[in-house]
mmCIF file of C-alpha atoms in Angstrom:
data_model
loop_
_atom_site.group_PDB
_atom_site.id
_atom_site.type_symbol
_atom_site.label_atom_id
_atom_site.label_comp_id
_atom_site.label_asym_id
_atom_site.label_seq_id
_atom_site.Cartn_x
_atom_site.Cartn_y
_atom_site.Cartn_z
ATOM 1 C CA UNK A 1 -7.156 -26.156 -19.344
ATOM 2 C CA UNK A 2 -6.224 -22.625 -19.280
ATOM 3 C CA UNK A 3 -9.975 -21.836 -19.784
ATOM 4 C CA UNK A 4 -11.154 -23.963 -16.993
ATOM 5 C CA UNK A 5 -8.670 -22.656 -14.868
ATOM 6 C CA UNK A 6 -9.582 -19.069 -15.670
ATOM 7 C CA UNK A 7 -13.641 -19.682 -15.098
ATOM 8 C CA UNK A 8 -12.641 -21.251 -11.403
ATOM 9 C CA UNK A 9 -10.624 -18.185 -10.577
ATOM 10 C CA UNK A 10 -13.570 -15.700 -11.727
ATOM 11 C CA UNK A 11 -16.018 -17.951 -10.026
ATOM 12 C CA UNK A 12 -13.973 -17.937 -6.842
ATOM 13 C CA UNK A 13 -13.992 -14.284 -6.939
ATOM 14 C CA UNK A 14 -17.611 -13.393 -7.568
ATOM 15 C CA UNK A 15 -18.942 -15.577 -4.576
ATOM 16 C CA UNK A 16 -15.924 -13.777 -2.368
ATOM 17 C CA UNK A 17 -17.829 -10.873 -1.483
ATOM 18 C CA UNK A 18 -20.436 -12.277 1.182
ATOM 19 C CA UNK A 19 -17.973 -14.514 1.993
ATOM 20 C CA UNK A 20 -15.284 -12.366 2.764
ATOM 21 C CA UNK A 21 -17.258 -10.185 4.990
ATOM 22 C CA UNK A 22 -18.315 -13.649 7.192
ATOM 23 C CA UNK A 23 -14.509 -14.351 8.012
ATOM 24 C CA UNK A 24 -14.159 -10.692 8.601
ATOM 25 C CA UNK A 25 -16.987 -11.045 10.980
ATOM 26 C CA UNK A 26 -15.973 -15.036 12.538
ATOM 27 C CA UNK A 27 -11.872 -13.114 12.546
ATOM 28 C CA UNK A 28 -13.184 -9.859 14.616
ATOM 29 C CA UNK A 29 -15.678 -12.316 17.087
ATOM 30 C CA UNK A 30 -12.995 -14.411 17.433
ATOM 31 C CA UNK A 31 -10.371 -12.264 18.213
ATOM 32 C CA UNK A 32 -6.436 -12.614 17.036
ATOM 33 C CA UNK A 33 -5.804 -16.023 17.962
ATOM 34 C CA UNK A 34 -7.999 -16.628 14.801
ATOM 35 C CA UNK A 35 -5.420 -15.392 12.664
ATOM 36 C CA UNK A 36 -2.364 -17.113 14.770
ATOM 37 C CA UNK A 37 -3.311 -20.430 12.945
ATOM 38 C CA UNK A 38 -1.652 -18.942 9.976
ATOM 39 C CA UNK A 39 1.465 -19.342 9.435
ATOM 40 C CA UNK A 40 3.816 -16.380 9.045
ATOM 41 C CA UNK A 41 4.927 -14.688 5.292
ATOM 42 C CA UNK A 42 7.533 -13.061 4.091
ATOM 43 C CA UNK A 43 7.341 -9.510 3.793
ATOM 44 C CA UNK A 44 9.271 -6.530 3.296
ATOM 45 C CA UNK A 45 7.998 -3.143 5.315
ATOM 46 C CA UNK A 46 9.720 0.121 4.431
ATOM 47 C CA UNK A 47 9.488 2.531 7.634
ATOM 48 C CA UNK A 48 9.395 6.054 7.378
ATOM 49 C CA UNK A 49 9.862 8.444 10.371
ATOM 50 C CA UNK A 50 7.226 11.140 9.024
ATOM 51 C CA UNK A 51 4.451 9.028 8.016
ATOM 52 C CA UNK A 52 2.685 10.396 5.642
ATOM 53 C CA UNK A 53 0.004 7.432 4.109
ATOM 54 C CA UNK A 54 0.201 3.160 5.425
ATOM 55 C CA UNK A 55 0.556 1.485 1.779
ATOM 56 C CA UNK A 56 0.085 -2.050 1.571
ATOM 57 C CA UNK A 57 0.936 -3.158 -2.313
ATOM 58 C CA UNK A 58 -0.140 -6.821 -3.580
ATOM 59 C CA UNK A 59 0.782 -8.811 -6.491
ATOM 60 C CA UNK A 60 -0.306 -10.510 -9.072
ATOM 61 C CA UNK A 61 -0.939 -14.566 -9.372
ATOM 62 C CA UNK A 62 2.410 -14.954 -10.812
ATOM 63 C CA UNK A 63 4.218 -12.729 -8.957
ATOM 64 C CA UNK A 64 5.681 -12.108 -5.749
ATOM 65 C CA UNK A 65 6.559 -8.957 -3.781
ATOM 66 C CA UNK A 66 9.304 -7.855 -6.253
ATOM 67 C CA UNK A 67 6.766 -6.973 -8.524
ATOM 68 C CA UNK A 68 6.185 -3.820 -6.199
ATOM 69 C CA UNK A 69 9.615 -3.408 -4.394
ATOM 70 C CA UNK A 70 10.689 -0.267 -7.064
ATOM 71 C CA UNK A 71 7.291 1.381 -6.444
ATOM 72 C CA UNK A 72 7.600 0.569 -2.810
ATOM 73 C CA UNK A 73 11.171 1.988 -2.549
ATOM 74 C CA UNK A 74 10.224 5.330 -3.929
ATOM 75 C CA UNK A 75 6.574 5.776 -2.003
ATOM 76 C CA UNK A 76 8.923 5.401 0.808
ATOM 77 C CA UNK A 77 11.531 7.576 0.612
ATOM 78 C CA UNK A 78 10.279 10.416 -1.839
ATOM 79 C CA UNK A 79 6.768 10.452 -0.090
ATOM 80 C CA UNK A 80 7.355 9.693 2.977
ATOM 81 C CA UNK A 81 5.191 6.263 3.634
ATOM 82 C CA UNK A 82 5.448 3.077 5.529
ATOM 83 C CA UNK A 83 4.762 0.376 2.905
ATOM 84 C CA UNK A 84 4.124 -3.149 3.271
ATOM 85 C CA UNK A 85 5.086 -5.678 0.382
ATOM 86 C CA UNK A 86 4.296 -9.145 1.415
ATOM 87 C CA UNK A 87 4.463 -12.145 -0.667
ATOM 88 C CA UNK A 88 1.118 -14.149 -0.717
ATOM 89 C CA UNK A 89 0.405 -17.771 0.553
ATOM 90 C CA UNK A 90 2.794 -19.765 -2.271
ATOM 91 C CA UNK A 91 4.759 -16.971 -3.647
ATOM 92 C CA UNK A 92 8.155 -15.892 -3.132
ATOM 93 C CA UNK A 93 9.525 -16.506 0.251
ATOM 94 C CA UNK A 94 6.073 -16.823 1.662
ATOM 95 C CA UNK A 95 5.196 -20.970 2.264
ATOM 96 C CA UNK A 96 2.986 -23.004 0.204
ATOM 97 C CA UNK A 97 0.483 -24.292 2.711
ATOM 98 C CA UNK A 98 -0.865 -27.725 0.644
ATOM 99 C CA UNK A 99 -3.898 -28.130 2.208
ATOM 100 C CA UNK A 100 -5.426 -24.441 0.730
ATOM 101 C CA UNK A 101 -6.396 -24.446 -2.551
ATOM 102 C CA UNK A 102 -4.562 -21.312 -4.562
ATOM 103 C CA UNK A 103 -7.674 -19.827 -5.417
ATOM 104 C CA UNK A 104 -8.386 -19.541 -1.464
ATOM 105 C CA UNK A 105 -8.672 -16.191 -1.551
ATOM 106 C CA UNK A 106 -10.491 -16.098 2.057
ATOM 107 C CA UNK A 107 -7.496 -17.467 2.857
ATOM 108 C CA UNK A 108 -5.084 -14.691 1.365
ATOM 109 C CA UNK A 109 -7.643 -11.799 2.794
ATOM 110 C CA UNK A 110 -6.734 -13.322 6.317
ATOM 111 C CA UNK A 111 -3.176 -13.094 5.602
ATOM 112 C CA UNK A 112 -3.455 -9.811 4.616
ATOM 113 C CA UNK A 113 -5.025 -8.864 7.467
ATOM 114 C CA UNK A 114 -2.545 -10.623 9.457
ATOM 115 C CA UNK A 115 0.439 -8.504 8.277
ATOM 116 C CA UNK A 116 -1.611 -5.538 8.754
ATOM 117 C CA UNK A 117 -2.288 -6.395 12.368
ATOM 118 C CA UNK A 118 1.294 -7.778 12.945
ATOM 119 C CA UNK A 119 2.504 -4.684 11.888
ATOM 120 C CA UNK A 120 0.655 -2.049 13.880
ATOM 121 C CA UNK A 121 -1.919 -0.997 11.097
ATOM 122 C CA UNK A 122 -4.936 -2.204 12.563
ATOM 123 C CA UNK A 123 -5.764 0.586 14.187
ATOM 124 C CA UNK A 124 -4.821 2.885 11.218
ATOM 125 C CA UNK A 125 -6.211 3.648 7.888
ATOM 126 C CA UNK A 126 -4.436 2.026 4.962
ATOM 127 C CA UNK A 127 -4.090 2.640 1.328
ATOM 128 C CA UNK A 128 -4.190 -0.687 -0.594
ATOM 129 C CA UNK A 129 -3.043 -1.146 -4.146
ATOM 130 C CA UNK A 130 -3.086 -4.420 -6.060
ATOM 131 C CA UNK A 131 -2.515 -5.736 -9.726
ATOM 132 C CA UNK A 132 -4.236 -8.139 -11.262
ATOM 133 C CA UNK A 133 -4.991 -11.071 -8.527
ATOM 134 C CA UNK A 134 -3.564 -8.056 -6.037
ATOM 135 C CA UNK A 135 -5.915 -5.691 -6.910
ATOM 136 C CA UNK A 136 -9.085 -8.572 -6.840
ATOM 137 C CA UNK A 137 -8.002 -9.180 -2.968
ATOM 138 C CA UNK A 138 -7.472 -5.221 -2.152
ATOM 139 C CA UNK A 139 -11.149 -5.284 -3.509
ATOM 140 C CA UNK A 140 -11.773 -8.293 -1.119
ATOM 141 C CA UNK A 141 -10.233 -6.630 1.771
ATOM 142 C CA UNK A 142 -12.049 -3.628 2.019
ATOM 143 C CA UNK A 143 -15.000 -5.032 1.405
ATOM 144 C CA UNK A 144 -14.020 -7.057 5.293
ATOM 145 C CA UNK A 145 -12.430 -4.031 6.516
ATOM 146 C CA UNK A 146 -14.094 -1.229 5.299
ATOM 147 C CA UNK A 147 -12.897 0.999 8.371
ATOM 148 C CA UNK A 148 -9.454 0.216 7.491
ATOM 149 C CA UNK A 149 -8.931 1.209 4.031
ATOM 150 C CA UNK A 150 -8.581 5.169 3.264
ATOM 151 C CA UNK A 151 -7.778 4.031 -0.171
ATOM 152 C CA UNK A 152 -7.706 1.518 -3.317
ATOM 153 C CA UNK A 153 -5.456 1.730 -6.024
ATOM 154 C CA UNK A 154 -6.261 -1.132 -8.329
ATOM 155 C CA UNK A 155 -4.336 -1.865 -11.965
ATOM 156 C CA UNK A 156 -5.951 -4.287 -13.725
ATOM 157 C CA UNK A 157 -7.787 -6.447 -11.277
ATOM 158 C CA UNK A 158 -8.631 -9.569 -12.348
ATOM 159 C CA UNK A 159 -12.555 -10.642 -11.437
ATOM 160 C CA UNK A 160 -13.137 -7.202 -10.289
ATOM 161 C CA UNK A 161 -16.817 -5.863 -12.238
ATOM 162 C CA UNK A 162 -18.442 -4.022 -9.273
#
C-alpha cells in the first residue's frame, strides 16, 4: 500500500506543473473571490517592524506548522523578517475539507496563495522554503507565481526532478 500510495503522490506531482499554472491563470482572470471559496487556515505570521525578506515556510505531509515555528522564530527576530507558517488543508489547526483529495495539491497552491494575499504579500516578493511535500508545493507555487517568489529554499522535496 505504501508503494501505491507513494507512485499516486509522484504522479500527482509531475502532471502539477501545467496544471498549476492554469489555476494560476483561471485564480488571476477570476479575481479574489476565486480564492474566497476556500475556507480559512490556521497560520502563525511573525511581524517584524524592519522588514528585511517575506518568508513563507511549508511543511511536510506529516507535519504541520510546528515543524518550522523554531526556524520561523529566529528568521524573525535575529533577521529581521515577516514569516508566514501556515498549516496546510488537513494539518494542524487548519480543517480537513473531505471532498479534496490529500494529494490535491492545486488545491494547497491556492491556499498558499490565499495566505499570501490575505496577508498583504501579493504585491511583494516572497522567499518560499518547503520540506519534503513543502518544498514540492514551493516548487508548485512559483511555477503559478513566478513574479512573486524572490526565492526557494527547498530541503528534500519530495517529486521535485526539474
Amino acid at each position: 500500500a505504501s508503494s501505491e500510495y507513494n507512485s499516486a503522490v509522484l504522479t500527482n506531482l509531475r502532471q502539477a506543473p501545467s496544471s498549476v499554472r492554469a489555476m494560476a491563470a483561471l485564480v488571476d482572470a477570476l479575481g479574489q473571490s476565486a480564492l474566497d471559496v476556500l475556507p480559512p487556515s490556521h497560520f502563525v505570521h511573525l511581524k517584524s517592524a524592519f522588514v528585511r525578506s517575506r518568508v513563507l515556510l511549508i511543511h511536510g505531509y506529516s507535519q504541520d506548522h510546528s515543524a518550522w515555528l523554531s526556524t520561523a522564530k529566529r528568521l524573525h527576530a535575529v533577521l529581521h523578517h515577516d514569516v508566514l507558517v501556515p498549516d496546510l488543508y488537513g494539518h494542524g489547526l487548519s480543517p480537513y475539507l473531505p471532498c479534496v483529495s490529500d494529494l490535491d495539491v492545486l488545491t494547497l497552491v491556492a491556499q498558499l496563495r490565499k495566505l499570501v494575499v490575505e496577508v498583504g504579500w501579493a504585491d511583494e516578493r516572497i522567499v518560499l522554503g518547503g520540506i519534503s511535500m513543502g518544498g514540492a508545493l514551493a516548487k508548485l507555487y512559483s511555477l503559478a507565481y513566478p513574479e512573486s517568489v524572490d526565492r526557494l529554499v527547498l530541503v528534500a522535496p519530495g517529486g521535485v526532478s526539474e
